[in-house]
Backbone as numpy.savetxt, mean C-alpha at the origin, in Angstrom:
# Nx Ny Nz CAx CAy CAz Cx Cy Cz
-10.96 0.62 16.97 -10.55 1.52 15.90 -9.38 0.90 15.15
-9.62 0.75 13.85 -8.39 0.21 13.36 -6.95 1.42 13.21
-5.80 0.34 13.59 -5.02 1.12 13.17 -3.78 0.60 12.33
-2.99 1.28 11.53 -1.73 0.85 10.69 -0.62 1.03 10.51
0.72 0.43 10.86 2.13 0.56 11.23 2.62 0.16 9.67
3.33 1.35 9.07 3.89 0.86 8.30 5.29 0.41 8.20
6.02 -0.16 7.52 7.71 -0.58 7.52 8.23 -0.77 5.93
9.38 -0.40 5.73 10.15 -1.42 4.72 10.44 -0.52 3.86
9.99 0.89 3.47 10.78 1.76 2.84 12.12 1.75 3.03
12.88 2.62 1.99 14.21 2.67 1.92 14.66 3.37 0.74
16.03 3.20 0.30 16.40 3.81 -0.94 17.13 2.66 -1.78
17.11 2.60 -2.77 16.94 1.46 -3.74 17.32 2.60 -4.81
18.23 1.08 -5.71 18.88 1.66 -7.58 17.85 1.52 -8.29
17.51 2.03 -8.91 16.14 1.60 -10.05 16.59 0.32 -10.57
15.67 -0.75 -10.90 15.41 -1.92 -11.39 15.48 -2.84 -10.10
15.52 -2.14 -8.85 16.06 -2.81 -7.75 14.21 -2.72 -6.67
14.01 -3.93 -5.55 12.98 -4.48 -5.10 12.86 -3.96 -3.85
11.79 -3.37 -3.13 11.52 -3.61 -2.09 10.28 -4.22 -1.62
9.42 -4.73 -0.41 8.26 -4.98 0.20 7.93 -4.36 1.30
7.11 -3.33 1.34 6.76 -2.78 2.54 5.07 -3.59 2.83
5.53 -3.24 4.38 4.55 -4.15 5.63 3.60 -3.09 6.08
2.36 -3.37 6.15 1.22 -3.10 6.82 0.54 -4.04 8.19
1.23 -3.20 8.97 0.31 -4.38 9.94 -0.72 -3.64 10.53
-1.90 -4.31 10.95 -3.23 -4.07 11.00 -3.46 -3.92 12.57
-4.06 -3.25 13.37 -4.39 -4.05 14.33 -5.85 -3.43 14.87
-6.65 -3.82 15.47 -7.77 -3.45 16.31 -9.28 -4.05 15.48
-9.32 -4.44 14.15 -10.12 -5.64 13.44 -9.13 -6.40 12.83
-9.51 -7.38 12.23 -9.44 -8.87 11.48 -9.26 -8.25 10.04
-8.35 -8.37 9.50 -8.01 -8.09 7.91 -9.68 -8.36 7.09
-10.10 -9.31 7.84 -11.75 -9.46 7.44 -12.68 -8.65 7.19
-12.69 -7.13 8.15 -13.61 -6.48 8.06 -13.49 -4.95 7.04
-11.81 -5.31 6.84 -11.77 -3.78 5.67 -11.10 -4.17 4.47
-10.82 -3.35 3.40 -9.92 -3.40 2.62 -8.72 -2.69 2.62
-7.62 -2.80 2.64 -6.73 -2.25 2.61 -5.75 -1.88 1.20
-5.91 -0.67 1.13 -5.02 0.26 -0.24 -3.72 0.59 0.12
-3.08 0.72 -0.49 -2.02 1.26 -0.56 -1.77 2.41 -1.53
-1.06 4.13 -1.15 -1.29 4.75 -1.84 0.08 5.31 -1.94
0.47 6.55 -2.51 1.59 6.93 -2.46 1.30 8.64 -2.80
2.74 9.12 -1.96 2.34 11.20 -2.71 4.04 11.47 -3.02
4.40 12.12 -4.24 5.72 12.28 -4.42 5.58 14.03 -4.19
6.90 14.28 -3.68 6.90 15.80 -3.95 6.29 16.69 -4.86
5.61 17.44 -4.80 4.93 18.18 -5.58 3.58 17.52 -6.35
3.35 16.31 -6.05 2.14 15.67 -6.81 1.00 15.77 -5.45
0.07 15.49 -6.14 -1.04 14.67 -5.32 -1.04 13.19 -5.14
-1.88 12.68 -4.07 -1.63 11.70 -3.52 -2.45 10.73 -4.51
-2.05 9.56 -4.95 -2.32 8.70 -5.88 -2.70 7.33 -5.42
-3.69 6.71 -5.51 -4.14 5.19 -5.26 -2.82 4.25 -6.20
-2.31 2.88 -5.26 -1.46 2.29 -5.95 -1.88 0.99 -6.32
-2.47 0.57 -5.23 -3.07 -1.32 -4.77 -3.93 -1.25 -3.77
-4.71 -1.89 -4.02 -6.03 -2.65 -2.70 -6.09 -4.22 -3.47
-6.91 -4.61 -1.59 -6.98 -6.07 -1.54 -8.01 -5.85 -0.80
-8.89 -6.52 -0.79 -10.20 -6.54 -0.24 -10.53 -7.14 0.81
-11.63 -6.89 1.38 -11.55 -7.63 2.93 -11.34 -9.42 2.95
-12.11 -9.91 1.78 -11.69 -11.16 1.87 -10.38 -11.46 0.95
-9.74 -10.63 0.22 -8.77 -11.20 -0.42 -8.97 -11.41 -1.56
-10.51 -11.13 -2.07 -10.83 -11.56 -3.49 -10.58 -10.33 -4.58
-10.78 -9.39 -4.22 -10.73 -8.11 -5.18 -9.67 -7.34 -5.04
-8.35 -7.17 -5.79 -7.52 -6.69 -6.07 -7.19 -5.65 -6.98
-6.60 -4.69 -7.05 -6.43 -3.23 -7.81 -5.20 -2.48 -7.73
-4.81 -2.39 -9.40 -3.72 -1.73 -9.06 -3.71 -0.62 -10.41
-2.82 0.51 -9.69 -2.89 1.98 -10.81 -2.38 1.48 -11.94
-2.61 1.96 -12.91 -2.13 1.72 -14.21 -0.20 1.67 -14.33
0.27 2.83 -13.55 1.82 2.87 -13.82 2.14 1.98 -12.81
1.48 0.85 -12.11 2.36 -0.06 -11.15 2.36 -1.61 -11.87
1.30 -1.35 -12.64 0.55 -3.09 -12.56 1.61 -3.87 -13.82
1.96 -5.11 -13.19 3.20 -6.12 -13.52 4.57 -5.84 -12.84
4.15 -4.95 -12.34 5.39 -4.89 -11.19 5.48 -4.87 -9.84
4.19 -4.39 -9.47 3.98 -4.13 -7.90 2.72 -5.65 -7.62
3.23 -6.04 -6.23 2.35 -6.99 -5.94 1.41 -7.17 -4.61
-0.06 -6.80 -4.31 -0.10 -6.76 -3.05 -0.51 -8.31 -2.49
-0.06 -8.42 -1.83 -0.58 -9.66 -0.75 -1.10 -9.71 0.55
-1.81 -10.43 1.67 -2.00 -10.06 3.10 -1.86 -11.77 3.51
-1.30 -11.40 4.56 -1.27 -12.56 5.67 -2.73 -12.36 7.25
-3.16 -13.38 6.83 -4.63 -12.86 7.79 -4.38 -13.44 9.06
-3.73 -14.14 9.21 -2.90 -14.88 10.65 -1.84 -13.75 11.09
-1.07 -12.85 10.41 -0.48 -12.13 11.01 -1.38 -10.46 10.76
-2.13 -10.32 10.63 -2.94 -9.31 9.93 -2.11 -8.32 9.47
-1.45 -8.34 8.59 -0.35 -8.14 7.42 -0.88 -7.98 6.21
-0.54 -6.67 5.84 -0.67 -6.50 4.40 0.29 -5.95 3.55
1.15 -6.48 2.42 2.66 -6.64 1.92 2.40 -5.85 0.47
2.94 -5.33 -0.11 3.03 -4.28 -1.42 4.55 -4.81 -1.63
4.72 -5.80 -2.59 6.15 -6.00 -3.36 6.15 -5.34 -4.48
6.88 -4.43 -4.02 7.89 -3.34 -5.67 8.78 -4.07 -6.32
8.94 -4.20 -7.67 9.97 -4.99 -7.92 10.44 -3.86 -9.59
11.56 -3.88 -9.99 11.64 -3.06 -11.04 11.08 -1.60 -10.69
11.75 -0.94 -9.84 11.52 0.09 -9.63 12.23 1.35 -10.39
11.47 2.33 -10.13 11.92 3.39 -11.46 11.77 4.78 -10.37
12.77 5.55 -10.60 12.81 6.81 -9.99 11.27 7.36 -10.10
10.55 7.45 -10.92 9.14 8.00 -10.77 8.25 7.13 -9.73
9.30 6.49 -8.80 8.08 5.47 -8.15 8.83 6.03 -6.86
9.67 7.08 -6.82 9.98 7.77 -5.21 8.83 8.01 -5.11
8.64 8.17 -3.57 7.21 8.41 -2.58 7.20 8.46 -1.29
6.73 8.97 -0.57 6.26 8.08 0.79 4.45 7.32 0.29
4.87 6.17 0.85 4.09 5.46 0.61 3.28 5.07 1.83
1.77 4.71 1.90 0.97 5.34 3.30 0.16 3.79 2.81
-0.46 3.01 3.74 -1.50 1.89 3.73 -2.80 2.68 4.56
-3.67 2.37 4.39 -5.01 2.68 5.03 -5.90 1.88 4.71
-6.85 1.90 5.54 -8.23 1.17 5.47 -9.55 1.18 5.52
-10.21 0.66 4.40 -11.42 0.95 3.86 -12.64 0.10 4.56
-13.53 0.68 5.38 -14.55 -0.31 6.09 -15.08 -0.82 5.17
-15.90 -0.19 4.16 -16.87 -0.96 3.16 -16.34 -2.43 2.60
-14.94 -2.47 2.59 -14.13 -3.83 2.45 -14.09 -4.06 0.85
-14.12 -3.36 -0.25 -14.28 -3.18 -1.16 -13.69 -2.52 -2.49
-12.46 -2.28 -2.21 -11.58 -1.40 -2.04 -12.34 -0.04 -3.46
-13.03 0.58 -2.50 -13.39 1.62 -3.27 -12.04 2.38 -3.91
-12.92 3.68 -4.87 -11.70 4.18 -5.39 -11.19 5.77 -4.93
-11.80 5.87 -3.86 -11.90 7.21 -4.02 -11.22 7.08 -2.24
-9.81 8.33 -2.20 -8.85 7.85 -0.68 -10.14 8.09 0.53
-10.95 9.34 0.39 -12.01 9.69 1.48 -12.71 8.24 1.68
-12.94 7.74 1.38 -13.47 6.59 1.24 -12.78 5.48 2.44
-11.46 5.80 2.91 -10.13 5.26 3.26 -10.43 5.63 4.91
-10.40 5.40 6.04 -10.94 5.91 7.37 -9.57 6.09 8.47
-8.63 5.32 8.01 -7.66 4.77 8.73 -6.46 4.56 7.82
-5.54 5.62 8.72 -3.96 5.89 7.71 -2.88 5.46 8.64
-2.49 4.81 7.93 -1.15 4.66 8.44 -0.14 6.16 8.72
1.51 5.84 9.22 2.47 6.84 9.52 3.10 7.57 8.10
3.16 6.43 6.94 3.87 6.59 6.38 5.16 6.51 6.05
5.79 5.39 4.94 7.57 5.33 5.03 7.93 5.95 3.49
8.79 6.38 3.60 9.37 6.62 2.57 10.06 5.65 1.43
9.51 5.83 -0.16 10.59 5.15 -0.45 11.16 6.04 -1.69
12.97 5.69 -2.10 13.78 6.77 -2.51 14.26 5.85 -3.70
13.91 5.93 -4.70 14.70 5.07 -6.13 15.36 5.98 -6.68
16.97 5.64 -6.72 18.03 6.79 -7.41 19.17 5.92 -6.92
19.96 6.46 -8.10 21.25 5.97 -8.96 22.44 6.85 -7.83
């Protein structure tokens, strides 16, 4: 059964960087895709980034893309979301999960396997 540890939230000044960690364990970064999503107070929960089981198909929401970066390390079965230029509308807890089809569908049901969840806090 796969499962996912997340890390690396925090609180951060706006225009300021973090990278939170996904580590994988119980398959091979090979057999799913992994998203990254986020839910702010009072919103619904929003798709941010996926990377696909092999690494080839990448996706990101419209309010992240040129700023947020996902990457995976398949030797450490690691999957990394760099925030960079962050903006108070990008507070969240932010959750990784994983998609068997490996594909990174778009839809979270789609998603089988959730991470704990870390928080992250952008404010002045």
């Amino acid at each position: 059964q796969l499962q996912l540890v997340e890390s690396g939230g925090g609180l951060v000044q706006p225009g300021g960087s973090l990278r939170l960690s996904c580590v994988v364990s119980g398959f091979t970064l090979d057999y799913y895709a992994i998203g990254w999503f986020r839910q702010a107070p009072g919103k619904e929960r929003e798709g941010v980034s996926c990377v696909s089981d092999r690494g080839l198909i990448i996706k990101y929401a419209d309010s992240v893309t040129g700023r947020f970066s996902i990457s995976r390390d398949k030797a450490k079965n690691t999957v990394y979301l760099q925030m960079r230029s962050l903006q108070p509308e990008d507070t969240a807890v932010y959750y990784c999960a994983g998609e068997p089809r490996g594909t990174c569908r778009s839809l979270a049901q789609d998603y089988k396997s959730w991470g704990q969840g870390t928080q992250v806090t952008v404010s002045s």
